[in-house]
Coordinates of C-alpha atoms and ligand atoms in Angstrom, one line a residue:
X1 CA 40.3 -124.5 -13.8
X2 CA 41.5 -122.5 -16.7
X3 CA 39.4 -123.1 -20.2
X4 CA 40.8 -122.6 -23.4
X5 CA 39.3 -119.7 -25.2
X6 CA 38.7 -119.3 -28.8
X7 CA 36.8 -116.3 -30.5
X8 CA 35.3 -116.2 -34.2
X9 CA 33.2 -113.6 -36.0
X10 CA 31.6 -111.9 -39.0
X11 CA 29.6 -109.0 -39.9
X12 CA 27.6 -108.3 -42.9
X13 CA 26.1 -105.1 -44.5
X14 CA 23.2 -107.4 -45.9
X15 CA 21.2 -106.9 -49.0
X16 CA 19.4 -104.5 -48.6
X17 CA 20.3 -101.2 -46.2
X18 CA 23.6 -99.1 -47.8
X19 CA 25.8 -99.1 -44.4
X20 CA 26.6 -101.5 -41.7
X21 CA 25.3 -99.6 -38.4
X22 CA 26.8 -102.8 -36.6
X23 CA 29.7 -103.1 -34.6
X24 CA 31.5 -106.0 -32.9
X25 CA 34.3 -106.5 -30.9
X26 CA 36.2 -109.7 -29.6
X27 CA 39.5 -109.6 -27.3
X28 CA 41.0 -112.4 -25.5
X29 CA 43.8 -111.5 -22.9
X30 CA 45.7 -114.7 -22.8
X31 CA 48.2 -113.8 -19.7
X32 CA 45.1 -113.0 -17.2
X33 CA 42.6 -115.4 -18.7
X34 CA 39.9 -112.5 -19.6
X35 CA 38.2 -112.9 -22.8
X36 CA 35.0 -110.3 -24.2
X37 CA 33.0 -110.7 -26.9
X38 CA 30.3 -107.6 -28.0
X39 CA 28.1 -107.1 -30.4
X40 CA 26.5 -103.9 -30.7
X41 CA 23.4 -102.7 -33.2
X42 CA 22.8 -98.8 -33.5
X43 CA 20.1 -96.8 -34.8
X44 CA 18.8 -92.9 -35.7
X45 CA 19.5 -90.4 -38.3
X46 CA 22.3 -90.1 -41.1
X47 CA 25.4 -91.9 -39.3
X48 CA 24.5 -91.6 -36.3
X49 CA 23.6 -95.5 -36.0
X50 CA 27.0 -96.3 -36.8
X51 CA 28.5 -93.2 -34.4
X52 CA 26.4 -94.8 -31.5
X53 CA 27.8 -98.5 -32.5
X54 CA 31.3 -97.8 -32.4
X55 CA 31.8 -95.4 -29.8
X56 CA 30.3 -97.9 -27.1
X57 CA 32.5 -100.6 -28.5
X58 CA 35.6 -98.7 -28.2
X59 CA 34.6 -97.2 -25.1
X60 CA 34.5 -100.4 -23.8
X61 CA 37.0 -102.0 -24.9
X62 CA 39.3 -99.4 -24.0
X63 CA 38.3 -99.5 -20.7
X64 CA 38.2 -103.1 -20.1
X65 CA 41.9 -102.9 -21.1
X66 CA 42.6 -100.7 -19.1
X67 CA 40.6 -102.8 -16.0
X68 CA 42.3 -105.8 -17.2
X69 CA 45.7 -104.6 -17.0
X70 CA 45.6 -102.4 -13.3
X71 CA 43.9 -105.8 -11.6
X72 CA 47.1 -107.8 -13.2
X73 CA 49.9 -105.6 -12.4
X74 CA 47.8 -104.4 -8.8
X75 CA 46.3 -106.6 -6.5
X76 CA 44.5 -108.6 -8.8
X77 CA 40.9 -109.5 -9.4
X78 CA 38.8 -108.6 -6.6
X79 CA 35.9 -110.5 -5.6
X80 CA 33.3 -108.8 -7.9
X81 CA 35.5 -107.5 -11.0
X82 CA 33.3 -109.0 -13.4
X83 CA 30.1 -107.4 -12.5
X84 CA 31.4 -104.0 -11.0
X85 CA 33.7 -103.5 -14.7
X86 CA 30.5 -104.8 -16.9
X87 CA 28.0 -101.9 -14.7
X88 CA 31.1 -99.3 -15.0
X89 CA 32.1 -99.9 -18.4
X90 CA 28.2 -99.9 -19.4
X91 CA 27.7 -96.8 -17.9
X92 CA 30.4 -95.1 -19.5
X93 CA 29.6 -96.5 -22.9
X94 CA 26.0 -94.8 -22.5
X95 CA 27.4 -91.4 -20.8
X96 CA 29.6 -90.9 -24.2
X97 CA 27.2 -91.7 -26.4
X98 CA 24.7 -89.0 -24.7
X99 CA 27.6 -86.6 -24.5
X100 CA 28.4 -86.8 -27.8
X101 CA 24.6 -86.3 -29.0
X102 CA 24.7 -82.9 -27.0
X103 CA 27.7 -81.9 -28.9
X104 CA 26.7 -83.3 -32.7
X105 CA 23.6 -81.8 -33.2
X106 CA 22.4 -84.4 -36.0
X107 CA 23.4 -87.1 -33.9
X108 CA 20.6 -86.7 -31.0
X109 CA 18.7 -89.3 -32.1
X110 CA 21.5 -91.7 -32.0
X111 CA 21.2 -95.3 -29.9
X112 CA 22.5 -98.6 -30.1
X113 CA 21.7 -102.3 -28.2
X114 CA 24.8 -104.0 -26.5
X115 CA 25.4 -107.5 -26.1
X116 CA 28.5 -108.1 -23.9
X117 CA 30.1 -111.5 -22.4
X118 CA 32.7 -111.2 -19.8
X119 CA 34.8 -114.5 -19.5
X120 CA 37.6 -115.0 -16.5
X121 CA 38.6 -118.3 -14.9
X122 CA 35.6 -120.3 -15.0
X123 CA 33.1 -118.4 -15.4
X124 CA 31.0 -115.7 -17.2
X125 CA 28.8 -112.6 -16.5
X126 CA 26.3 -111.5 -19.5
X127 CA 24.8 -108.4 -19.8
X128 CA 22.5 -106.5 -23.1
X129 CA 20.3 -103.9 -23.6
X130 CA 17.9 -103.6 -26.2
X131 CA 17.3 -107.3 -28.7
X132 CA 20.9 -108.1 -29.4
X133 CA 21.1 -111.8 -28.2
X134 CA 23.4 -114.1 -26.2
X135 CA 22.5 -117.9 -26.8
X136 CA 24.8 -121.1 -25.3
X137 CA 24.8 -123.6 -27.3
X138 CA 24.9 -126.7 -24.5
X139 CA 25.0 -130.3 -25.7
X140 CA 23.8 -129.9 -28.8
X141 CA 21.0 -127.5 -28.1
X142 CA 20.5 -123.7 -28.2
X143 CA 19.5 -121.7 -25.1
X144 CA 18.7 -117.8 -25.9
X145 CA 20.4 -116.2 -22.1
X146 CA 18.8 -112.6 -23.0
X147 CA 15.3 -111.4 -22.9
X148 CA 14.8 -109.0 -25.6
X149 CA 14.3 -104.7 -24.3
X150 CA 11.7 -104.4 -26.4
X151 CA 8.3 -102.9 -26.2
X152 CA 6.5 -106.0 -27.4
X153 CA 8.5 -107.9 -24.7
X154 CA 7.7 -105.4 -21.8
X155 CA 4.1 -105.6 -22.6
X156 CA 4.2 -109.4 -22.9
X157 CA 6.1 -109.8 -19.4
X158 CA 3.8 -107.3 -17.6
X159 CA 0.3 -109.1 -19.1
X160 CA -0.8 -106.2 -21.3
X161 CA -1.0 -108.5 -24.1
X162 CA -1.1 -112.5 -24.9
X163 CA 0.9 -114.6 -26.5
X164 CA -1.1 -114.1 -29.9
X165 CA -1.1 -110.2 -29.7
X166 CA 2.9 -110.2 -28.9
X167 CA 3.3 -112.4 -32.4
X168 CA 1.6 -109.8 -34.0
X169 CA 2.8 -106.7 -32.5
X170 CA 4.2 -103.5 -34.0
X171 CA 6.5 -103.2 -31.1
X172 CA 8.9 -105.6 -31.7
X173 CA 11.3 -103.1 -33.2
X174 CA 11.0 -100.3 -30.4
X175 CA 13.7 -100.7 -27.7
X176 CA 12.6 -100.6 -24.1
X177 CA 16.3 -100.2 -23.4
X178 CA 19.3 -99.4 -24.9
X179 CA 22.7 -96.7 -24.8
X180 CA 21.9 -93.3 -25.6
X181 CA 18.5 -93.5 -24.9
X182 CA 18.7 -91.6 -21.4
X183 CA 20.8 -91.1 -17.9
X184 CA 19.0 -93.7 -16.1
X185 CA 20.2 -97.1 -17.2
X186 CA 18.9 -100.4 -15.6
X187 CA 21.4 -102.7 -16.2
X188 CA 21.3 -106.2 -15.0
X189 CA 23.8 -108.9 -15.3
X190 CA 23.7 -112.8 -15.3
X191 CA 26.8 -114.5 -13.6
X192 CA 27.0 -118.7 -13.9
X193 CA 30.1 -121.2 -14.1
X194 CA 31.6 -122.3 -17.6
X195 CA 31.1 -126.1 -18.7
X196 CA 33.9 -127.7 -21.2
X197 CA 31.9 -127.7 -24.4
X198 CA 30.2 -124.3 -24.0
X199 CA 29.5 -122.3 -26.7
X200 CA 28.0 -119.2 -27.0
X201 CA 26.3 -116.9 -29.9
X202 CA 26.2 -113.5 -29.7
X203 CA 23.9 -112.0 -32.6
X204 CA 22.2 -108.4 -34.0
X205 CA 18.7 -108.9 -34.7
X206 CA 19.8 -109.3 -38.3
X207 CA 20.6 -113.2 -37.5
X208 CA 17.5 -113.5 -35.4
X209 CA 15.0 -112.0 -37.9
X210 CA 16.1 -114.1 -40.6
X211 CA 17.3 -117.4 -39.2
X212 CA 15.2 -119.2 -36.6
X213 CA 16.7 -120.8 -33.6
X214 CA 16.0 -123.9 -35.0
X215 CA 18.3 -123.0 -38.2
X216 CA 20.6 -121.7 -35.9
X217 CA 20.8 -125.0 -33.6
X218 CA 21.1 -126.8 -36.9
X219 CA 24.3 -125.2 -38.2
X220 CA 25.8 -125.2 -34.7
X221 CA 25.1 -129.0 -35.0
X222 CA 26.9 -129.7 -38.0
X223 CA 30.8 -131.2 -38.2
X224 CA 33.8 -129.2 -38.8
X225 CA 35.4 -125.8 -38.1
X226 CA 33.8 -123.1 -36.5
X227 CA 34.7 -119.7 -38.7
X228 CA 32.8 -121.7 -41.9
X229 CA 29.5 -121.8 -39.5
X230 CA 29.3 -118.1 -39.3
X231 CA 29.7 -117.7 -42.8
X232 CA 26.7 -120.5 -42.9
X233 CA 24.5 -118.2 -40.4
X234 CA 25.3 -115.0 -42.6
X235 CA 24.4 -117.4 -46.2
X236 CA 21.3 -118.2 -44.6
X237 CA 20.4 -114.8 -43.4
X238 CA 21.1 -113.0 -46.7
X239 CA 19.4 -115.9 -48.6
X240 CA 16.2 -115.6 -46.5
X241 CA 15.6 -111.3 -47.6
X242 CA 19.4 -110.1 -45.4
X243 CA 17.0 -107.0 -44.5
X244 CA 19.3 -105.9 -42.1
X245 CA 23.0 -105.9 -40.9
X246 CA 23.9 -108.9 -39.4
X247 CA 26.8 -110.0 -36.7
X248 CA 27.7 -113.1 -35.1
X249 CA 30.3 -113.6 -32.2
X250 CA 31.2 -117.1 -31.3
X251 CA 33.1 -117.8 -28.3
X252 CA 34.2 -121.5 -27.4
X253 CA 35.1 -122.5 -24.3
X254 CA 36.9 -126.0 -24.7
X255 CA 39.5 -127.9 -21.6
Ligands
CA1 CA1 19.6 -104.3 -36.6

């Protein structure tokens, strides 16, 4: 079964930090039925947020491409092309980034969280690192797909604190995992069948830490197009402080 595709998206500096450190990315190849969305978030020193950002979305997409077009004009998609090209591309993404540190001295602090959504046929493989968020939005209700990297999370999930003490905790901003951060990556990936109807929110913190899932469900959940909606989630993040940068991906999967 082939789905019909359609991407939308938007980023925004916010109100109050002087750059946009985010970077996004979304690319549907039509003739193979492959479509990514990414949202990436970096951080550390001067630029180096916005170095970090950028070079894993270009070094993925890039290499997606280049994936894309040697299974279509080869012997096409073999058995596991989504998950071996989201690990390979993932591992090159962080492998420039930590070259690049070692070259730019003031850039050795840089990082950056990935969010990345694979589509072929009729189905999709998710992976992240660090708190940039995948949701599907599912008959009218919101589902967050990722568990945030952080260390609040890593504590939570491993019992060192409760429920109360993660609300509270001062780690909610520390990544447990992200690109750039070292050689050893963990990356784990999440593989399930598209439904007719699907669609699914990529986000930077930015979104998140201004707009509750509930807001977010709510204008999902409201009539008309779908560009206007992201605009909507932007307006509401800026209107509630639009402390940081904040980027939204949409991708709709419709018969
Ligand atoms: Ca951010």
């Amino acid at each position: 079964m082939m789905f019909n595709i359609q991407l939308y998206s938007g980023t925004d500096t916010g109100l109050v930090r002087d750059s946009n450190q985010d970077c996004i990315a979304a690319h549907h190849w039509q003739e193979e039925a492959v479509a990514l969305a990414i949202v990436a978030d970096g951080v550390g020193g001067y630029h180096g947020g916005e170095v970090a950002s950028r070079l894993a979305v270009d070094t993925i997409v890039e290499h997606l491409e280049k994936r894309v077009h040697q299974a279509h004009s080869g012997g096409g998609f073999a058995q596991h092309w989504m998950d071996d090209v989201l690990r390979d591309t993932v591992n090159q993404a962080n492998r420039v980034i930590l070259e690049q540190q070692q070259q730019t001295p003031e850039l050795w602090r840089m990082s950056t969280t990935l969010v990345m959504l694979l589509l072929k046929g009729d189905e999709f493989a998710l992976t992240h690192q660090g708190d940039s968020r995948c949701y599907r939005f599912r008959q009218q209700q919101l589902h967050q797909l990722t568990v945030d990297h952080t260390m609040a999370q890593e504590m939570l999930d491993r019992g060192a604190i409760d429920q109360q003490e993660f609300i509270q905790s001062p780690y909610h901003h520390v990544l447990s995992q992200g690109l750039g951060l070292g050689d050893e990556l963990s990356v784990s990936i999440q593989q399930e069948p598209l439904q007719s109807g699907d669609l699914f929110l990529l986000c930077s913190d930015g979104l998140t830490n201004c707009v509750t899932d509930e807001g977010i469900q709510e204008v999902l959940n409201q009539p008309g197009e779908t560009q206007p909606k992201i605009d909507e989630l932007i307006t509401r993040a800026n209107d509630n402080g639009g402390v940081d940068n904040i980027s939204v991906v949409l991708v709709e999967v419709n018969d």
